Short mmCIF file of C-alpha atoms and ligand atoms in Angstrom, two decimals:
data_model
loop_
_atom_site.label_atom_id
_atom_site.label_comp_id
_atom_site.label_asym_id
_atom_site.label_seq_id
_atom_site.Cartn_x
_atom_site.Cartn_y
_atom_site.Cartn_z
CA MET A 1 -16.32 49.28 -23.30
CA MET A 2 -18.64 51.45 -25.32
CA ALA A 3 -21.51 49.12 -24.64
CA LYS A 4 -22.49 50.54 -21.27
CA GLU A 5 -22.71 54.03 -22.59
CA PHE A 6 -24.91 53.07 -25.51
CA VAL A 7 -27.41 50.99 -23.58
CA LYS A 8 -27.77 53.46 -20.74
CA ASP A 9 -31.32 54.14 -21.96
CA ILE A 10 -32.49 50.66 -21.00
CA THR A 11 -33.29 50.19 -17.32
CA SER A 12 -31.60 47.17 -15.79
CA MET A 13 -33.89 44.12 -15.43
CA ASP A 14 -33.08 43.59 -11.78
CA GLU A 15 -33.63 47.23 -10.95
CA ASP A 16 -37.12 47.52 -12.44
CA PHE A 17 -38.36 44.71 -14.66
CA ALA A 18 -41.53 46.52 -15.74
CA GLN A 19 -39.57 49.56 -16.85
CA TRP A 20 -37.00 47.36 -18.58
CA TYR A 21 -39.86 45.81 -20.56
CA THR A 22 -41.29 49.18 -21.59
CA ASP A 23 -37.84 50.44 -22.58
CA VAL A 24 -37.18 47.38 -24.72
CA VAL A 25 -40.48 47.36 -26.64
CA THR A 26 -40.19 51.03 -27.51
CA LYS A 27 -36.43 51.44 -28.03
CA ALA A 28 -36.07 48.25 -30.05
CA ASP A 29 -38.75 49.77 -32.28
CA LEU A 30 -41.37 47.04 -31.90
CA ILE A 31 -44.20 49.43 -31.04
CA ASP A 32 -45.20 53.02 -30.59
CA TYR A 33 -48.05 54.63 -28.66
CA SER A 34 -50.86 56.73 -30.12
CA SER A 35 -53.72 58.72 -28.65
CA VAL A 36 -55.81 55.53 -28.45
CA ARG A 37 -55.57 54.50 -24.81
CA GLY A 38 -54.31 51.01 -24.13
CA SER A 39 -53.66 50.24 -27.78
CA MET A 40 -50.38 50.02 -29.63
CA ILE A 41 -49.00 50.75 -33.04
CA ILE A 42 -47.06 47.68 -34.10
CA ARG A 43 -44.03 49.08 -35.98
CA PRO A 44 -42.49 47.34 -39.00
CA TYR A 45 -39.91 45.46 -36.90
CA GLY A 46 -42.60 44.22 -34.51
CA TYR A 47 -45.01 43.38 -37.31
CA ALA A 48 -42.37 41.42 -39.26
CA LEU A 49 -41.82 39.39 -36.10
CA TRP A 50 -45.57 38.75 -35.78
CA GLU A 51 -45.76 37.75 -39.46
CA ASN A 52 -43.00 35.18 -38.97
CA ILE A 53 -44.78 33.71 -35.93
CA LYS A 54 -48.08 33.80 -37.77
CA ASN A 55 -46.66 31.99 -40.82
CA GLU A 56 -45.24 29.20 -38.67
CA LEU A 57 -48.57 28.74 -36.90
CA ASP A 58 -50.71 29.20 -40.01
CA HIS A 59 -49.04 26.40 -41.93
CA ARG A 60 -49.44 24.08 -38.92
CA ILE A 61 -53.14 25.01 -38.70
CA LYS A 62 -53.56 24.19 -42.39
CA GLU A 63 -51.48 21.01 -42.14
CA THR A 64 -53.89 19.73 -39.49
CA GLY A 65 -56.80 20.16 -41.91
CA HIS A 66 -58.21 23.58 -41.03
CA GLU A 67 -59.41 26.29 -43.41
CA ASN A 68 -59.16 30.03 -42.90
CA VAL A 69 -62.31 32.18 -42.95
CA TYR A 70 -63.24 35.70 -41.93
CA MET A 71 -66.15 36.74 -39.70
CA PRO A 72 -67.70 40.19 -39.14
CA LEU A 73 -66.14 42.60 -36.62
CA PHE A 74 -69.47 43.40 -34.91
CA ILE A 75 -71.81 41.20 -32.91
CA PRO A 76 -75.45 42.23 -32.22
CA GLU A 77 -76.22 42.13 -28.48
CA SER A 78 -78.98 39.54 -28.87
CA LEU A 79 -76.55 37.13 -30.54
CA LEU A 80 -73.90 37.57 -27.86
CA GLN A 81 -76.50 36.84 -25.16
CA LYS A 82 -77.48 33.45 -26.50
CA GLU A 83 -75.00 31.51 -24.37
CA LYS A 84 -75.40 32.57 -20.73
CA ASP A 85 -71.98 31.67 -19.24
CA HIS A 86 -70.21 33.14 -22.23
CA ILE A 87 -71.86 36.58 -22.01
CA GLU A 88 -71.36 36.67 -18.23
CA GLY A 89 -67.66 36.00 -18.72
CA PHE A 90 -67.15 38.67 -21.35
CA ALA A 91 -69.67 41.40 -20.45
CA PRO A 92 -67.28 43.47 -18.27
CA GLU A 93 -64.80 43.93 -21.09
CA VAL A 94 -67.01 44.43 -24.12
CA ALA A 95 -66.98 47.66 -26.18
CA TRP A 96 -70.40 48.71 -27.48
CA VAL A 97 -71.37 50.54 -30.63
CA THR A 98 -74.57 52.52 -30.06
CA HIS A 99 -74.72 54.82 -33.09
CA GLY A 100 -74.36 54.48 -36.85
CA GLY A 101 -73.48 57.98 -38.00
CA SER A 102 -75.89 60.18 -36.06
CA GLU A 103 -78.61 57.56 -35.78
CA GLU A 104 -79.03 55.55 -32.61
CA LEU A 105 -79.11 51.80 -33.25
CA THR A 106 -82.23 49.90 -32.20
CA GLU A 107 -79.91 47.20 -30.85
CA ARG A 108 -76.38 47.71 -29.54
CA TRP A 109 -73.54 45.98 -31.37
CA CYS A 110 -70.39 44.89 -29.62
CA VAL A 111 -66.95 44.86 -31.14
CA ARG A 112 -65.98 41.16 -31.06
CA PRO A 113 -64.08 40.13 -27.92
CA THR A 114 -63.96 36.61 -29.47
CA SER A 115 -66.13 35.10 -32.19
CA GLU A 116 -67.77 31.92 -30.82
CA VAL A 117 -71.29 33.23 -31.34
CA LEU A 118 -70.67 34.32 -34.93
CA PHE A 119 -69.23 30.93 -35.81
CA CYS A 120 -72.14 29.22 -34.06
CA GLU A 121 -74.75 31.18 -35.99
CA HIS A 122 -72.97 30.29 -39.22
CA TYR A 123 -72.52 26.63 -38.29
CA LYS A 124 -76.23 26.33 -37.59
CA ASN A 125 -76.84 27.32 -41.21
CA ILE A 126 -74.26 25.10 -42.88
CA ILE A 127 -74.31 21.89 -40.80
CA HIS A 128 -77.19 19.48 -41.36
CA SER A 129 -75.81 15.97 -41.77
CA TYR A 130 -72.92 13.86 -40.44
CA ARG A 131 -71.50 14.35 -43.94
CA ASP A 132 -70.97 18.04 -43.10
CA LEU A 133 -68.65 17.14 -40.20
CA PRO A 134 -66.09 17.86 -39.02
CA LYS A 135 -66.00 21.60 -39.76
CA LEU A 136 -62.54 22.93 -39.07
CA TYR A 137 -62.36 26.71 -39.41
CA ASN A 138 -59.82 29.27 -38.28
CA GLN A 139 -59.75 33.04 -38.49
CA TRP A 140 -56.89 35.53 -38.21
CA ALA A 141 -58.33 38.73 -36.80
CA ASN A 142 -58.23 41.53 -34.28
CA VAL A 143 -60.41 41.52 -31.16
CA VAL A 144 -61.22 44.15 -28.55
CA ARG A 145 -61.39 43.74 -24.77
CA TRP A 146 -61.88 46.85 -22.66
CA GLU A 147 -59.00 46.31 -20.24
CA LYS A 148 -58.42 48.76 -17.40
CA THR A 149 -54.67 48.40 -17.11
CA THR A 150 -52.73 47.71 -20.25
CA ARG A 151 -49.18 46.93 -21.35
CA PRO A 152 -47.84 46.54 -24.89
CA PHE A 153 -48.39 42.99 -26.22
CA LEU A 154 -49.30 41.61 -22.76
CA ARG A 155 -52.64 43.28 -22.32
CA THR A 156 -53.99 45.73 -24.86
CA LEU A 157 -57.48 46.95 -25.70
CA GLU A 158 -57.12 45.59 -29.20
CA PHE A 159 -54.92 42.66 -30.08
CA LEU A 160 -54.23 40.36 -33.01
CA TRP A 161 -54.77 36.63 -32.86
CA GLN A 162 -56.09 33.54 -34.53
CA GLU A 163 -59.17 31.80 -33.25
CA GLY A 164 -59.96 28.27 -34.32
CA HIS A 165 -63.59 27.07 -34.16
CA THR A 166 -64.49 23.50 -34.95
CA CYS A 167 -67.55 21.21 -34.94
CA HIS A 168 -67.42 17.45 -34.51
CA ALA A 169 -69.81 14.52 -34.44
CA THR A 170 -68.58 13.09 -31.14
CA ASP A 171 -67.25 14.18 -27.79
CA GLU A 172 -64.15 12.08 -28.36
CA GLU A 173 -63.33 13.78 -31.67
CA ALA A 174 -63.72 17.21 -30.11
CA HIS A 175 -61.49 16.11 -27.24
CA ASP A 176 -58.82 14.93 -29.69
CA GLU A 177 -59.01 18.25 -31.52
CA THR A 178 -58.62 20.22 -28.27
CA LYS A 179 -55.49 18.22 -27.49
CA ARG A 180 -54.13 18.37 -31.05
CA MET A 181 -54.24 22.16 -31.18
CA LEU A 182 -52.67 22.52 -27.76
CA GLU A 183 -49.80 20.38 -29.09
CA VAL A 184 -49.52 22.67 -32.13
CA TYR A 185 -49.22 25.69 -29.82
CA ALA A 186 -46.64 23.92 -27.68
CA ASP A 187 -44.67 23.04 -30.81
CA VAL A 188 -44.61 26.67 -31.99
CA CYS A 189 -43.62 27.90 -28.52
CA GLU A 190 -40.86 25.40 -27.91
CA ASN A 191 -39.43 24.75 -31.35
CA ILE A 192 -39.94 28.14 -32.99
CA LEU A 193 -39.95 30.67 -30.15
CA ALA A 194 -37.62 28.63 -27.89
CA ILE A 195 -40.06 29.08 -24.98
CA PRO A 196 -40.44 25.97 -22.79
CA VAL A 197 -44.06 25.35 -21.77
CA ILE A 198 -46.05 23.32 -19.27
CA LYS A 199 -49.12 21.65 -20.75
CA GLY A 200 -52.15 21.10 -18.63
CA GLN A 201 -55.79 21.77 -17.86
CA LYS A 202 -57.24 24.90 -16.28
CA THR A 203 -59.31 24.56 -13.12
CA GLU A 204 -63.08 25.24 -13.26
CA LYS A 205 -62.42 28.75 -11.97
CA GLU A 206 -59.86 29.59 -14.65
CA LYS A 207 -61.49 27.88 -17.64
CA PHE A 208 -62.96 29.76 -20.62
CA ALA A 209 -66.46 31.16 -20.16
CA GLY A 210 -68.87 28.61 -21.62
CA ALA A 211 -66.34 25.78 -22.05
CA LYS A 212 -66.56 22.21 -20.76
CA PHE A 213 -62.83 22.41 -20.05
CA THR A 214 -59.77 24.40 -21.12
CA TYR A 215 -56.27 23.17 -21.92
CA THR A 216 -53.42 25.63 -21.61
CA ILE A 217 -49.70 26.05 -22.10
CA GLU A 218 -47.98 28.09 -19.40
CA SER A 219 -44.52 29.63 -19.57
CA LEU A 220 -42.29 31.33 -17.01
CA MET A 221 -40.89 34.82 -17.53
CA HIS A 222 -37.47 36.05 -16.42
CA ASP A 223 -38.96 37.75 -13.34
CA GLY A 224 -40.61 34.52 -12.16
CA LYS A 225 -44.16 35.39 -13.24
CA ALA A 226 -46.12 32.99 -15.40
CA LEU A 227 -47.78 33.79 -18.70
CA GLN A 228 -50.63 31.85 -20.29
CA SER A 229 -49.27 31.30 -23.78
CA GLY A 230 -52.10 29.59 -25.65
CA THR A 231 -55.42 27.94 -24.79
CA SER A 232 -57.60 25.28 -26.37
CA HIS A 233 -61.18 24.76 -25.23
CA HIS A 234 -63.53 21.80 -25.45
CA LEU A 235 -66.90 23.55 -25.65
CA GLY A 236 -68.97 20.38 -25.39
CA ASP A 237 -72.52 20.90 -26.70
CA GLY A 238 -73.36 23.99 -24.62
CA PHE A 239 -73.09 26.42 -27.53
CA ALA A 240 -74.66 23.89 -29.92
CA LYS A 241 -77.75 23.70 -27.69
CA ALA A 242 -77.96 27.46 -27.28
CA PHE A 243 -77.69 27.96 -31.05
CA GLY A 244 -79.45 24.81 -32.25
CA ILE A 245 -76.51 23.37 -34.21
CA GLN A 246 -77.74 19.88 -35.03
CA PHE A 247 -76.95 17.17 -37.54
CA THR A 248 -78.54 13.91 -38.59
CA ASP A 249 -76.21 11.03 -37.72
CA GLN A 250 -75.71 7.87 -39.78
CA ALA A 251 -78.59 6.13 -37.98
CA GLY A 252 -80.90 9.03 -38.85
CA ASN A 253 -81.02 10.55 -35.34
CA LEU A 254 -80.76 14.26 -34.69
CA GLN A 255 -77.67 15.12 -32.60
CA TYR A 256 -76.00 18.25 -31.29
CA VAL A 257 -72.44 18.89 -32.51
CA GLN A 258 -69.47 18.92 -30.14
CA GLN A 259 -67.34 22.05 -30.49
CA THR A 260 -63.88 23.39 -29.75
CA SER A 261 -62.22 26.79 -29.91
CA TRP A 262 -58.57 27.75 -29.50
CA GLY A 263 -56.55 30.96 -29.62
CA PHE A 264 -52.98 32.26 -29.86
CA THR A 265 -52.27 35.98 -29.70
CA THR A 266 -49.72 38.79 -30.03
CA ARG A 267 -49.26 38.29 -26.27
CA ILE A 268 -46.72 35.66 -27.20
CA ILE A 269 -44.39 38.45 -28.34
CA GLY A 270 -44.45 39.76 -24.76
CA ALA A 271 -43.52 36.28 -23.58
CA MET A 272 -40.68 36.03 -26.07
CA ILE A 273 -39.29 39.35 -24.88
CA MET A 274 -39.54 38.46 -21.18
CA VAL A 275 -38.17 34.93 -21.54
CA HIS A 276 -35.10 35.70 -23.67
CA GLY A 277 -34.29 39.39 -23.17
CA ASP A 278 -31.38 40.69 -21.09
CA ASP A 279 -29.93 44.00 -19.90
CA ARG A 280 -28.75 44.79 -23.43
CA GLY A 281 -32.26 44.43 -24.84
CA LEU A 282 -34.08 41.88 -26.98
CA VAL A 283 -32.83 38.42 -27.86
CA MET A 284 -34.68 37.14 -30.94
CA PRO A 285 -34.99 33.41 -31.55
CA PRO A 286 -33.35 32.92 -34.99
CA LYS A 287 -36.40 31.09 -36.38
CA VAL A 288 -38.60 34.18 -36.09
CA ALA A 289 -36.05 37.00 -36.13
CA PRO A 290 -36.99 39.43 -38.93
CA THR A 291 -33.25 39.88 -39.51
CA GLN A 292 -31.07 36.90 -38.61
CA VAL A 293 -27.73 38.39 -39.67
CA MET A 294 -26.76 42.06 -39.71
CA ILE A 295 -23.71 42.98 -41.76
CA VAL A 296 -21.71 45.87 -40.33
CA PRO A 297 -18.93 47.02 -42.68
CA ILE A 298 -15.78 48.22 -40.88
CA ALA A 299 -13.81 51.14 -42.31
CA GLN A 300 -16.40 51.26 -45.04
CA HIS A 301 -14.93 54.42 -46.58
CA LYS A 302 -11.95 52.31 -47.75
CA GLU A 303 -12.07 51.17 -51.34
CA GLY A 304 -13.84 47.90 -52.00
CA VAL A 305 -15.32 47.38 -48.52
CA LEU A 306 -18.89 48.36 -49.32
CA ASP A 307 -18.92 46.55 -52.66
CA PHE A 308 -17.68 43.44 -50.89
CA ALA A 309 -20.27 43.78 -48.13
CA TYR A 310 -23.15 44.19 -50.61
CA GLU A 311 -22.00 41.19 -52.64
CA LEU A 312 -21.85 39.20 -49.44
CA LYS A 313 -25.40 40.23 -48.58
CA ASP A 314 -26.66 39.07 -52.00
CA ARG A 315 -24.93 35.75 -51.60
CA LEU A 316 -26.14 35.11 -48.05
CA SER A 317 -29.70 36.24 -48.67
CA LYS A 318 -30.30 32.93 -50.46
CA SER A 319 -30.11 31.05 -47.15
CA VAL A 320 -30.67 33.56 -44.32
CA ARG A 321 -32.59 36.78 -43.59
CA VAL A 322 -29.73 39.26 -43.86
CA GLU A 323 -29.50 43.05 -43.80
CA ILE A 324 -26.65 45.51 -44.08
CA ASP A 325 -26.15 48.82 -42.30
CA ALA A 326 -24.01 50.96 -44.58
CA SER A 327 -25.09 54.24 -42.96
CA ASP A 328 -22.40 56.67 -41.81
CA LYS A 329 -23.08 55.92 -38.13
CA LYS A 330 -20.11 54.58 -36.16
CA PRO A 331 -19.66 50.77 -35.97
CA GLY A 332 -19.90 50.99 -32.15
CA TRP A 333 -23.34 52.59 -32.43
CA LYS A 334 -24.43 49.89 -34.89
CA PHE A 335 -23.16 47.07 -32.66
CA ASN A 336 -25.21 48.32 -29.75
CA GLU A 337 -28.30 49.13 -31.79
CA TYR A 338 -28.53 45.61 -33.26
CA GLU A 339 -27.74 43.96 -29.97
CA MET A 340 -30.62 45.92 -28.45
CA LYS A 341 -32.84 44.77 -31.31
CA GLY A 342 -31.86 41.20 -30.56
CA ILE A 343 -30.48 40.30 -34.00
CA PRO A 344 -28.99 36.82 -33.50
CA LEU A 345 -25.76 37.35 -35.45
CA ARG A 346 -23.65 40.35 -36.40
CA LEU A 347 -21.24 39.97 -39.28
CA GLU A 348 -18.26 42.36 -39.32
CA VAL A 349 -16.18 42.73 -42.42
CA GLY A 350 -13.34 45.23 -42.99
CA PRO A 351 -10.30 45.66 -45.26
CA LYS A 352 -8.14 43.25 -43.24
CA ASP A 353 -10.83 40.57 -43.27
CA ILE A 354 -11.25 40.89 -47.02
CA GLU A 355 -7.49 40.49 -47.41
CA LYS A 356 -7.51 37.35 -45.26
CA GLY A 357 -10.66 35.95 -46.86
CA GLN A 358 -12.62 35.91 -43.61
CA VAL A 359 -15.38 37.64 -41.63
CA ILE A 360 -16.09 37.99 -37.92
CA LEU A 361 -19.39 36.75 -36.47
CA ALA A 362 -20.65 37.96 -33.09
CA ARG A 363 -23.37 35.98 -31.31
CA ARG A 364 -26.11 37.94 -29.56
CA ASP A 365 -26.86 35.21 -27.02
CA THR A 366 -23.31 34.59 -25.74
CA GLY A 367 -21.36 37.61 -26.99
CA GLU A 368 -18.84 35.19 -28.49
CA LYS A 369 -16.86 36.31 -31.55
CA ILE A 370 -16.04 33.74 -34.20
CA ILE A 371 -13.67 34.14 -37.16
CA VAL A 372 -15.01 32.27 -40.19
CA SER A 373 -13.40 31.81 -43.60
CA MET A 374 -15.40 32.90 -46.64
CA GLU A 375 -15.56 29.32 -47.94
CA GLU A 376 -17.19 28.01 -44.80
CA LEU A 377 -19.45 30.96 -44.19
CA ASP A 378 -22.79 29.76 -45.58
CA GLU A 379 -22.61 26.47 -43.73
CA LYS A 380 -21.37 28.02 -40.50
CA LEU A 381 -24.08 30.67 -40.46
CA ASN A 382 -26.84 28.10 -40.45
CA GLN A 383 -25.05 25.97 -37.87
CA ILE A 384 -24.58 28.90 -35.51
CA LEU A 385 -28.17 30.10 -35.93
CA ASP A 386 -29.36 26.58 -35.03
CA ASP A 387 -27.05 26.59 -32.07
CA ILE A 388 -28.38 29.95 -30.84
CA GLN A 389 -31.94 28.65 -31.14
CA LYS A 390 -31.03 25.60 -29.02
CA ASN A 391 -28.98 27.56 -26.53
CA ILE A 392 -31.68 30.08 -25.68
CA PHE A 393 -34.23 27.28 -25.26
CA GLN A 394 -31.88 25.48 -22.87
CA LYS A 395 -31.19 28.68 -20.98
CA ALA A 396 -34.91 29.32 -20.56
CA SER A 397 -35.50 25.70 -19.47
CA LYS A 398 -32.74 25.95 -16.89
CA HIS A 399 -34.18 29.20 -15.56
CA ARG A 400 -37.60 27.60 -15.22
CA GLU A 401 -36.14 24.61 -13.42
CA GLU A 402 -34.31 26.85 -11.00
CA ARG A 403 -37.51 28.80 -10.40
CA THR A 404 -39.75 25.80 -9.79
CA SER A 405 -40.26 24.67 -6.22
CA ILE A 406 -42.52 22.45 -4.16
CA ALA A 407 -44.76 23.49 -1.25
CA SER A 408 -46.73 21.41 1.21
CA ASN A 409 -48.60 24.13 3.08
CA LEU A 410 -49.72 27.72 2.63
CA ASP A 411 -46.84 29.31 4.60
CA HIS A 412 -44.41 27.28 2.58
CA LEU A 413 -46.08 28.37 -0.65
CA LYS A 414 -46.03 32.03 0.40
CA ASN A 415 -42.39 31.80 1.42
CA ASN A 416 -41.37 30.17 -1.87
CA LEU A 417 -43.08 32.89 -3.88
CA GLU A 418 -41.29 35.59 -1.91
CA THR A 419 -37.80 34.12 -1.82
CA LYS A 420 -37.74 32.56 -5.28
CA PRO A 421 -40.60 33.82 -7.50
CA GLY A 422 -41.62 31.20 -10.01
CA PHE A 423 -43.77 28.10 -10.36
CA VAL A 424 -44.71 26.30 -7.17
CA LYS A 425 -45.91 22.72 -7.43
CA ALA A 426 -48.41 21.80 -4.72
CA MET A 427 -51.34 19.47 -4.20
CA TRP A 428 -54.94 20.70 -4.30
CA CYS A 429 -58.13 19.11 -2.98
CA GLY A 430 -60.25 20.41 -5.87
CA ASN A 431 -62.29 22.92 -3.84
CA ARG A 432 -62.84 26.41 -5.17
CA GLU A 433 -62.55 27.82 -1.60
CA CYS A 434 -58.95 26.62 -1.35
CA GLU A 435 -58.09 28.02 -4.77
CA ASP A 436 -59.55 31.40 -3.78
CA LYS A 437 -57.74 31.38 -0.46
CA VAL A 438 -54.37 30.67 -2.08
CA LYS A 439 -54.89 33.68 -4.33
CA GLU A 440 -55.97 35.93 -1.44
CA GLU A 441 -53.08 34.97 0.79
CA THR A 442 -50.26 34.64 -1.72
CA GLY A 443 -51.30 36.47 -4.89
CA ALA A 444 -50.68 33.28 -6.88
CA THR A 445 -53.28 31.70 -9.15
CA SER A 446 -53.59 28.11 -10.28
CA ARG A 447 -51.85 28.09 -13.66
CA CYS A 448 -52.80 24.53 -14.58
CA MET A 449 -53.25 20.94 -13.52
CA PRO A 450 -50.36 19.55 -15.60
CA PHE A 451 -50.86 16.48 -17.80
CA GLU A 452 -47.68 15.14 -16.22
CA GLN A 453 -48.75 14.69 -12.63
CA GLU A 454 -46.45 14.14 -9.64
CA ALA A 455 -47.46 13.32 -6.08
CA VAL A 456 -45.40 16.01 -4.35
CA SER A 457 -47.42 15.46 -1.15
CA ASP A 458 -50.69 13.75 -0.22
CA LYS A 459 -52.44 16.75 1.31
CA CYS A 460 -54.04 19.92 -0.07
CA VAL A 461 -51.61 22.85 0.22
CA CYS A 462 -54.42 24.97 1.65
CA CYS A 463 -56.81 22.91 3.82
CA GLY A 464 -54.66 19.84 4.48
CA VAL A 465 -57.24 17.23 3.49
CA THR A 466 -56.21 14.29 1.32
CA ALA A 467 -55.50 15.50 -2.21
CA ASN A 468 -54.26 13.78 -5.36
CA GLN A 469 -54.28 16.64 -7.87
CA MET A 470 -50.98 18.49 -8.44
CA VAL A 471 -51.28 22.11 -9.54
CA TYR A 472 -48.73 24.64 -10.79
CA TRP A 473 -49.23 27.90 -8.88
CA ALA A 474 -47.64 31.24 -9.77
CA LYS A 475 -48.17 34.95 -9.90
CA ALA A 476 -49.09 35.69 -13.48
CA TYR A 477 -49.29 38.37 -16.16
ZN1 LIG B 1 -58.15 22.18 0.02
#
């Protein structure tokens, strides 16, 4: 009853999805704006979320044998230019430093848009023999890309990420690594962020600048647009040749290393918001929620209520991330505030509950209220949090299924995108012209050639010639 009134500040998703998104990121206190165009201040609530995601990914990166390092922020122009395709791909969005204090630099420096060239220069110095391989490095850093249009988390001038850079003795090993890290990203997305993903390979047009090929995971947002959620590139020996990264193999021959790079960014927070959010605001997956349980004392002025609530918090904090709001704001305000912030569970406790030895739990995902006895509480909390995690994943999977269609020609594809925005599965002949034409006519791009192929037709969706490659098409962020 009070709910409507309190969430009136958030635009309805169906009315204006873009505005809904902006309302949520600012009102749920994830970010704030500053005078730096296209950049964001990540507020404590947003940063705690990022840290939880980062920790999950970081331990998987280490478990698969990688070591963390840190590279310089700046790249001299001459270094960036060493690999031709790479510089061509990034040149339009590079920020340049031309002065140090009042002195003009003899050579411009760019602020890293990605760090392949810095890793390559370093690898050339430290790799000499097959005994030095593989080299499995990762860095957590910020990068800058001079984007024209920006949106918090989705596209910002500066963003946070990790970039893995590895060197291997053989093409096969590098291929395995590319696949392994894509699986790690898919694991974090599906099992931690509850975001279902499609795994596949990018087309030549959409691959990373300078890569042999790019693997990607693609997810579908509530509005039916796709979002690239993590990429892993097999770089082949293109960078190794440009930088002279060679090693002596066991037979004594000089070989070029095979390289990979892979990245996962704060963009994923945008995906999480757009996959799980609703008209009341954020819905946080319990596994990354900075606060999993919010205690709201009822009639807290009554004797014993606050003491009880604080004791409860101490007890529960051993197994869950729990906070308490004992401010003098009304419970109704608190309910709505924490629903907007997406906190998975609210725990209400008042004088009557204390008397009966129980508390009331309210689920953010379903709105369901559950009375739980004090004895069962610890166990129940963990069960319900697990259940929320599963439920939102299933909900997102169902939504994606409902928004995935098949098209056999261009009109069909266009019609599907208009009537039911989402993924469209269609065959492609492999020609760049057809890929370009699909984009021109429908606004959709090829998201990936999925590892799990289906023969949804035998002809290219665009030109009608025989085709055996199935592609996921969608409009994308
Ligand atoms: Zn074609």
